[in-house]
Each structure stands twice: as structure tokens, then as C-alpha cells.
C-alpha positions as a printed Julia matrix, in Angstrom:
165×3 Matrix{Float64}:
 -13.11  -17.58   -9.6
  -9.78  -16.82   -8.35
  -9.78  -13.49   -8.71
 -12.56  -13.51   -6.02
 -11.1   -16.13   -4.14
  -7.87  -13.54   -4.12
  -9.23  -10.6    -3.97
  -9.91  -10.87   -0.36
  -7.98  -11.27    2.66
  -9.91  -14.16    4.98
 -12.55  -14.54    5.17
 -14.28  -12.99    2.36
 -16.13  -10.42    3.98
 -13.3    -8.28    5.49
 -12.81   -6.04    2.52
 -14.35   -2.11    2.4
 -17.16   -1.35    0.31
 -14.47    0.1    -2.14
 -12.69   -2.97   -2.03
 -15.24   -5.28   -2.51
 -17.08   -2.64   -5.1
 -13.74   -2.24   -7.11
 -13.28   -6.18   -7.14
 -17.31   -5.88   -8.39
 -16.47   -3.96  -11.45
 -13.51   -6.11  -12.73
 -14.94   -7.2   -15.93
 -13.5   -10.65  -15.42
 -16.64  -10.64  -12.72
 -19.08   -8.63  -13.71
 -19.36   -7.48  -17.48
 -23.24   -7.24  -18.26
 -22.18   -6.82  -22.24
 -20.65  -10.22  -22.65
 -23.4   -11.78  -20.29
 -20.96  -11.84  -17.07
 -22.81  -11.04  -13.77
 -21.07  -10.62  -10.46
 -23.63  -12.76   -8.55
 -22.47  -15.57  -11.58
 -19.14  -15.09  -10.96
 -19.58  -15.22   -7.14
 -21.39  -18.75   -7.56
 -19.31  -20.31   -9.76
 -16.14  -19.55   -7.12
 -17.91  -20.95   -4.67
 -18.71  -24.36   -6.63
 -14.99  -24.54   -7.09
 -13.79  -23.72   -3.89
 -16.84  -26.56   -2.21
 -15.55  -29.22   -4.82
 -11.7   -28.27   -2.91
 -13.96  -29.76   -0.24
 -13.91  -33.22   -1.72
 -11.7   -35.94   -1.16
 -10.98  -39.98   -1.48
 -13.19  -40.01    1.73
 -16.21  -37.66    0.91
 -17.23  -34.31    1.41
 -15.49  -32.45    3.95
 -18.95  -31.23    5.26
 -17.64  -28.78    8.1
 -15.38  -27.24    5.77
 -17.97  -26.94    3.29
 -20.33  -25.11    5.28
 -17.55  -22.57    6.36
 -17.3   -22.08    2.57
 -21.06  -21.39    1.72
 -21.09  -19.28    4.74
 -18.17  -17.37    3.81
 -19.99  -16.58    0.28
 -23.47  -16.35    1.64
 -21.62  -13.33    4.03
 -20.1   -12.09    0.97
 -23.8   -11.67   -0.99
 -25.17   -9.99    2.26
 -22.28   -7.24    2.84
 -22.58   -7.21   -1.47
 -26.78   -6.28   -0.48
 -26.46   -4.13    2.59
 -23.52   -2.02    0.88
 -25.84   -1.61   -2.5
 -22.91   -2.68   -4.61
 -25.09   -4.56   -7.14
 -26.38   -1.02   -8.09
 -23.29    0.91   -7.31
 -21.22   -1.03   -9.28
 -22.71    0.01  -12.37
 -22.62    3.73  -12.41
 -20.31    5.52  -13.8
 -17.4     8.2   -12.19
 -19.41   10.59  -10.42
 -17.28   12.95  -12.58
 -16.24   12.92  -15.7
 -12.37   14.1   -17.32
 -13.38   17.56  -17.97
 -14.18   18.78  -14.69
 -11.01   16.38  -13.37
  -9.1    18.49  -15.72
 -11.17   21.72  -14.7
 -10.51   21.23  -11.29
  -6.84   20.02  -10.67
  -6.32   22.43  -13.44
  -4.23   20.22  -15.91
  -4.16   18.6   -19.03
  -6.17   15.27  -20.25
  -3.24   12.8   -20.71
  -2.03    8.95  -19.08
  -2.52   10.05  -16.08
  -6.23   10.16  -15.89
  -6.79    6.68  -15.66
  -5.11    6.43  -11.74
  -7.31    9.69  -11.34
 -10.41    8.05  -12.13
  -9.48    5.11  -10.96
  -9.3     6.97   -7.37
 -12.9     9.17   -8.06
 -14.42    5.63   -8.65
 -12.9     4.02   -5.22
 -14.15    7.35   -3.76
 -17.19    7.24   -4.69
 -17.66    3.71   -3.29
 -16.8     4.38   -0.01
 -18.81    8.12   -0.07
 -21.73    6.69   -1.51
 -23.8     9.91    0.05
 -21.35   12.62   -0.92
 -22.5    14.52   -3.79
 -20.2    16.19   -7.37
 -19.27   19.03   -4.96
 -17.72   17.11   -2.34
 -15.91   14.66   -4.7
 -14.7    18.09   -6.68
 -13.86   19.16   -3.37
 -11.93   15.42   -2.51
 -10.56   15.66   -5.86
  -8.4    19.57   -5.27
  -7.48   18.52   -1.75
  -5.78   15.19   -3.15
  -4.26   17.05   -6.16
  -3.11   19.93   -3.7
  -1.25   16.49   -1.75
   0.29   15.55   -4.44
  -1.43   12.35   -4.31
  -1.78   11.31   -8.28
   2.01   12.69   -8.43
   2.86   15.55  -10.98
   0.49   16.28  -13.38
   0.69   18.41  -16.35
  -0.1    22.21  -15.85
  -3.09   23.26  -18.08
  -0.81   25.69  -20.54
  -4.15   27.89  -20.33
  -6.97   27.87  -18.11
  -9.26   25.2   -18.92
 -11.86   26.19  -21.01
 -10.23   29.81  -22.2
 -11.03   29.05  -26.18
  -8.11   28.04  -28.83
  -4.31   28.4   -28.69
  -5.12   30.73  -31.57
  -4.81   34.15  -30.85
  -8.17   36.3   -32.43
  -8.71   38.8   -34.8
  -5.13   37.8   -36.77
């Protein structure tokens, strides 16, 4: 719950579509395996942030309703952005053709890579492989992810084994 409650600047709604989709796929909100679901996690924030609402003289009922509003904004822009499905998938590419493309070796590194395809991807949700491919060289050309390791050979040229010896 407080990962949600942080995870956005006030009020809740102001974050991207990557933002709030990245926030989406924290597994300490949504992680279908172990039974968590975003819109759980979403409720169960808000229950804690209306009981905040309580005190020795009741409920707070102004400041309550500015709460379930804030939330109830939250599960719109959540529906109208498509998160609950986009959330799910996976990189639009995989570590191959990042390595394939930006021309380096698989190594540490390619977590901050995909971690970047994914936010992509959530705020391109119509671009295609091709134009996250294309995303991908321009950033690499930048310098964005920082230095990478060369590929030693081009990717995909066969074995460091020379043939016919």
C-alpha cells in the first residue's frame, strides 16, 4: 500500500502511462503467481489511507471522499490507458535481438536495457518490433544505457572456433 501511495506525486493520477504501468508490474502489486492483483493492491491502499481518515471525532468525511476519488481516478486512467492488459505482456523484444541490434554482448547490463524497452513500450503502446528496434539503436547510438560491451564477433557469426582445424 505504500508503494502506491508513493509511487505517485499528488494526486494519484498525475503519473504517465509508463509510470503508472511500471508501478503496475512491481510484483509487490501485481504478481498473478502468488495470487497478488493490482486492482487488490489498489483497494487495500485505499482502505488504509480512508482509515488515516479517522479520528477521536469520526470520519473525516470530506477528506475521505477526496481519497476514494483520488483512487476511483486512478482505476479509470488504469482502464482508459489498458494497463490491466499491458501490464502483463512481456518486452516487446527479447535479449537476442537487444544484443543483435546494439551489437553487444548479453551481460549486467541488460536488465537497465530492458528495463527501458518495457517503459517504452508503455508509453508506445501502438509502435510495433521495428520501431522499438529502431528506439532501441538510436538510444544505444546516444549513449543512453552507457558503455556496453562490443560483440567480439557479429552476433550470430557461429563459434569462436575456427572450422575445418
Amino acid at each position: 500500500a505504500e508503494l502506491i501511495r508513493k509511487g505517485f506525486p499528488d494526486p494519484l493520477t498525475t503519473g504517465s502511462r509508463a509510470q503508472i504501468g511500471i508501478l503496475l508490474r512491481n510484483t509487490s502489486i501485481h504478481y498473478p503467481v502468488v495470487g497478488a492483483e493490482w486492482s487488490s493492491s489498489l483497494f487495500f491502499a485505499l482502505v488504509q489511507e480512508v482509515v488515516d481518515c479517522w479520528s477521536d471525532e469520526g470520519l473525516d468525511e470530506v477528506k475521505a471522499s477526496e481519497c476514494i476519488q483520488r483512487y476511483n481516478s486512478l482505476a479509470e486512467t488504469i482502464q482508459r490507458y489498458n494497463l490491466a492488459e499491458s501490464i502483463k505482456a512481456p518486452p516487446i523484444i527479447d535479449g537476442k535481438i537487444v544484443c543483435h541490434t546494439l551489437n553487444i554482448r548479453p551481460g549486467p547490463h541488460m536488465g537497465l536495457i530492458m528495463d527501458r524497452i518495457i517503459h517504452w513500450q508503455l508509453e508506445n503502446p501502438d509502435k510495433d518490433v521495428g520501431d522499438c528496434e529502431a528506439w532501441l539503436k538510436e538510444e544505444g547510438t546516444k549513449g543512453t544505457f552507457g558503455p556496453l560491451p562490443p560483440a567480439s564477433r557479429g552476433v550470430g557469426e557461429g563459434s569462436s572456433k575456427k572450422k575445418g582445424r
